[in-house]
């Protein structure tokens, strides 16, 4: 099929401030054979009002009581018809030829998924955008991609990056409705492991909005932290069920170590559990990034002391 239908699945919760930009970035795509399925997940702001004003036959809108991002993403998928699927957050912006270039890249294959370039912009100002090149910006076998991406503990698996054949989602399963924070880590670990290869499309660019206070990824509630723990546990276990060599163990340990840095001093009990996992994997080798003065302090003392003092003086 030369022009397959692409379904963009967009869960939305209290996204009124950003969703118009996200929708416009989809509807202005150079690729025409697409549908946008938006699921309003019980928003209490003006999201529903904004959605009611859309008049485009390519857009399907559904409303549900608040069940979480994962549930809303799954609902959108259930209403999709495309042979190729993309999930997007309601504050994402993608380049004009994003979907067209990814469709050309996948070229009808159903055993691979396509990734994209990405960068951050801050304070809702696109002029601050800067690409964030990674060592995985190339075609790679799936196991190698995960191991390399996790090597430094800061893997980027944001949902809008990926174009996924429906056949792969039918094997990998959908989003875990029990997870809210970094649920994409679990989900895309499974998706990637059920593909043979990751194809990289440099001309598809995701503009990733950063610095939003109150965003889900900024949450440090106990429920969110437990979700992050479960997501990392599921993702790392899935990878190790395929391969347990030295590089894989280190990649998993570094992923846990990066998470450990977010737990102190407020989640000491969970931190002990994470440190036990790191030890069993053979240890991590990534340092806490804290700027020149912070890193000097950490060399003289340790990262826990640094984080404790920072927490005490933080307003």
XYZ file of C-alpha atoms in Angstrom:
315
model
C 0.000 0.000 0.000
C 1.685 3.208 -1.180
C -0.319 5.585 1.055
C -1.347 3.653 4.161
C -3.707 5.191 6.678
C -1.866 6.596 9.700
C -3.800 6.873 12.958
C -2.572 9.463 15.475
C -3.865 8.623 18.962
C -3.930 11.611 21.331
C -5.069 11.350 24.967
C -5.888 14.740 26.487
C -6.363 15.833 30.087
C -6.633 19.523 30.991
C -4.687 20.309 27.832
C -6.519 23.475 26.871
C -3.396 25.612 26.981
C -1.508 23.548 24.381
C -3.825 21.196 22.512
C -4.643 23.589 19.657
C -0.956 23.713 18.686
C -0.720 19.934 18.872
C -3.815 19.442 16.713
C -2.667 22.018 14.151
C 0.720 20.316 13.840
C -1.101 17.108 12.877
C -3.718 18.582 10.551
C -1.106 20.648 8.683
C 0.997 17.567 7.851
C 2.125 17.129 4.248
C 0.853 13.544 4.451
C -2.901 13.472 3.811
C -3.923 9.880 4.541
C -4.272 10.270 8.294
C -6.812 10.377 11.083
C -6.503 12.014 14.503
C -8.300 10.315 17.385
C -8.523 12.497 20.500
C -9.780 11.135 23.808
C -10.697 13.757 26.382
C -9.919 12.018 29.673
C -12.351 13.835 31.939
C -10.745 17.267 31.621
C -11.985 20.001 33.963
C -10.565 22.941 31.992
C -11.628 24.180 28.535
C -10.314 21.134 26.622
C -13.831 19.893 25.752
C -14.851 23.350 24.533
C -11.815 23.572 22.248
C -12.499 20.114 20.843
C -16.142 20.998 20.154
C -14.994 23.715 17.750
C -13.039 21.354 15.488
C -14.623 20.799 12.092
C -12.395 18.405 10.202
C -13.508 15.000 8.952
C -10.083 13.568 9.787
C -10.622 14.157 13.508
C -12.540 11.771 15.771
C -13.288 12.969 19.299
C -14.310 10.837 22.282
C -14.963 11.739 25.906
C -14.544 9.514 28.949
C -14.453 9.931 32.705
C -10.958 10.434 34.047
C -9.162 7.076 33.894
C -5.585 8.167 33.225
C -3.340 8.745 30.232
C -2.773 5.053 29.515
C -6.495 4.272 29.444
C -7.168 7.257 27.160
C -4.367 6.210 24.795
C -5.813 2.692 24.625
C -9.302 4.070 23.963
C -7.941 6.127 21.073
C -6.272 3.023 19.626
C -9.506 1.011 19.877
C -11.191 3.636 17.673
C -8.344 3.784 15.142
C -8.426 2.247 11.671
C -4.908 2.830 10.344
C -2.323 0.191 9.546
C 0.291 2.538 11.049
C -0.098 4.037 14.523
C 1.416 7.043 16.260
C 0.707 8.122 19.837
C 1.041 11.816 20.675
C 0.716 13.872 23.834
C -1.669 16.827 23.687
C 1.205 19.307 23.980
C 3.483 17.805 21.288
C 4.445 19.575 18.078
C 5.799 17.714 15.048
C 7.472 19.028 11.891
C 5.329 19.502 8.756
C 6.661 16.460 6.881
C 7.064 14.288 9.991
C 4.531 11.614 9.081
C 5.291 11.627 5.353
C 8.999 11.049 5.942
C 8.353 8.244 8.454
C 5.887 6.505 6.101
C 8.461 6.635 3.301
C 11.095 5.293 5.688
C 9.062 2.276 6.800
C 8.249 1.509 3.138
C 5.477 -0.987 3.844
C 7.413 -3.153 6.314
C 5.495 -4.548 9.271
C 8.428 -5.936 11.285
C 10.120 -2.608 12.095
C 9.276 0.716 13.753
C 10.524 4.186 12.851
C 12.048 6.723 15.248
C 12.721 10.423 14.733
C 14.893 13.385 15.632
C 13.905 15.494 18.619
C 14.879 18.496 20.660
C 13.558 20.648 23.484
C 12.060 24.093 23.622
C 11.345 26.021 26.822
C 8.727 28.399 28.191
C 6.484 27.738 25.171
C 8.989 29.584 22.986
C 9.887 27.666 19.809
C 12.838 30.001 19.212
C 14.578 28.204 22.103
C 14.380 24.869 20.262
C 17.603 22.909 19.971
C 18.131 19.398 18.608
C 19.361 16.800 21.095
C 21.425 14.281 19.054
C 21.760 10.766 20.475
C 24.024 7.834 19.679
C 20.935 5.841 18.632
C 20.098 8.218 15.770
C 20.737 5.526 13.185
C 19.231 2.234 12.023
C 19.783 -0.394 14.715
C 18.640 -3.847 15.748
C 16.061 -3.547 18.512
C 18.076 -5.152 21.328
C 21.096 -3.039 20.441
C 18.958 0.123 20.366
C 17.614 -0.428 23.882
C 21.023 -1.311 25.314
C 22.662 1.731 23.732
C 19.800 4.100 24.577
C 19.788 3.076 28.243
C 23.579 3.130 28.605
C 23.639 6.606 30.136
C 20.415 6.221 32.104
C 18.454 8.898 30.250
C 16.714 7.131 27.387
C 14.263 9.159 25.295
C 11.268 7.037 24.280
C 8.614 9.774 24.079
C 5.494 8.559 22.315
C 5.383 10.974 19.355
C 8.788 9.802 18.113
C 7.515 6.459 16.881
C 5.596 5.160 13.885
C 4.368 1.646 14.649
C 2.734 -0.996 12.448
C -0.523 -2.254 13.929
C 0.814 -5.829 13.705
C 3.553 -5.018 16.220
C 1.090 -3.483 18.706
C -1.027 -6.616 18.466
C 2.010 -8.586 19.675
C 3.399 -6.136 22.240
C 0.127 -5.223 23.935
C -1.132 -1.732 24.724
C -0.502 0.742 27.532
C -0.565 -0.535 31.126
C -3.517 1.277 32.731
C -1.972 0.850 36.193
C 0.929 3.147 35.287
C 0.964 6.947 35.013
C 4.545 8.250 35.395
C 7.035 7.196 32.650
C 4.501 4.661 31.398
C 6.151 5.085 27.987
C 9.260 3.304 29.302
C 7.318 0.087 29.833
C 5.156 0.464 26.729
C 7.907 1.234 24.227
C 10.261 -1.346 25.714
C 7.650 -3.949 24.756
C 6.994 -2.375 21.356
C 10.698 -2.220 20.527
C 11.335 -5.787 21.679
C 8.547 -6.997 19.393
C 10.155 -5.350 16.354
C 13.191 -6.582 14.467
C 14.780 -3.210 13.861
C 14.561 0.520 14.586
C 14.753 2.700 11.481
C 15.834 6.291 12.103
C 14.287 9.129 10.087
C 16.282 12.330 10.616
C 13.849 14.546 8.682
C 11.027 13.825 11.144
C 11.496 16.267 14.043
C 9.650 16.336 17.372
C 9.531 19.677 19.180
C 9.424 18.539 22.804
C 7.877 21.047 25.201
C 9.881 21.298 28.425
C 9.693 23.239 31.659
C 5.935 22.869 32.180
C 5.185 23.083 35.896
C 2.595 20.590 37.042
C 3.099 18.234 34.111
C 2.754 14.494 34.669
C 6.488 13.943 34.111
C 7.202 16.534 36.839
C 5.112 14.687 39.406
C 6.799 13.381 42.563
C 3.736 12.016 44.382
C 4.007 8.588 45.978
C 1.652 7.149 43.371
C 3.726 8.608 40.529
C 7.007 7.366 42.023
C 5.598 3.855 42.448
C 4.408 3.957 38.836
C 7.893 4.935 37.668
C 9.398 2.080 39.697
C 6.995 -0.475 38.204
C 7.535 0.841 34.681
C 11.326 0.589 34.955
C 11.035 -2.859 36.550
C 8.843 -4.096 33.700
C 11.015 -2.554 30.985
C 14.354 -3.780 32.309
C 12.956 -7.262 33.019
C 11.619 -7.443 29.466
C 15.015 -6.583 27.982
C 16.846 -9.081 30.190
C 14.419 -11.812 29.168
C 15.908 -11.454 25.670
C 19.559 -10.852 26.560
C 21.693 -10.745 29.727
C 25.209 -9.866 28.599
C 27.520 -7.348 30.284
C 26.329 -4.379 28.221
C 22.668 -5.144 28.864
C 23.165 -5.487 32.622
C 25.048 -2.189 32.733
C 22.341 -0.432 30.713
C 19.686 -1.672 33.141
C 21.793 -0.725 36.173
C 22.355 2.785 34.831
C 18.638 3.189 34.197
C 17.961 2.274 37.809
C 20.772 4.573 38.988
C 19.285 7.559 37.161
C 15.978 6.803 38.881
C 17.768 6.489 42.241
C 18.980 10.077 41.908
C 15.333 11.243 41.918
C 14.419 9.366 45.108
C 16.685 10.893 47.754
C 15.932 12.164 50.367
C 12.140 11.781 50.179
C 11.829 8.091 49.237
C 14.584 6.352 51.200
C 12.793 3.009 51.563
C 12.238 2.687 47.826
C 15.793 3.895 47.200
C 17.136 0.939 49.200
C 15.169 -1.409 46.958
C 16.551 0.289 43.845
C 20.131 0.164 45.168
C 19.740 -3.572 45.793
C 18.699 -4.015 42.164
C 21.714 -2.032 40.961
C 24.040 -4.173 43.074
C 22.548 -7.421 41.736
C 23.040 -6.168 38.173
C 26.753 -5.607 38.822
C 26.718 -1.882 39.564
C 26.196 1.352 37.622
C 28.767 3.786 36.248
C 26.915 7.072 35.721
C 27.522 10.065 37.984
C 25.012 12.591 39.280
C 25.042 15.718 37.101
C 25.047 18.841 39.241
C 27.082 21.564 37.545
C 30.725 22.336 38.290
C 30.304 23.448 41.907
C 27.857 20.651 42.644
C 30.121 18.002 41.145
C 33.064 19.336 43.180
C 30.940 19.066 46.338
C 29.962 15.499 45.423
C 33.631 14.545 44.962
C 34.424 15.882 48.433
C 31.372 14.298 50.075
C 28.755 12.278 48.092
C 25.622 12.778 46.016
C 23.254 11.972 48.873
C 24.715 14.727 51.044
C 24.456 17.126 48.121
C 20.787 16.272 47.531
C 19.966 16.463 51.244
C 21.453 19.947 51.560
C 19.761 21.067 48.349
C 16.396 19.825 49.667
C 16.900 21.678 52.965
C 17.697 25.031 51.361
C 15.227 24.789 48.482
C 12.320 27.224 49.027
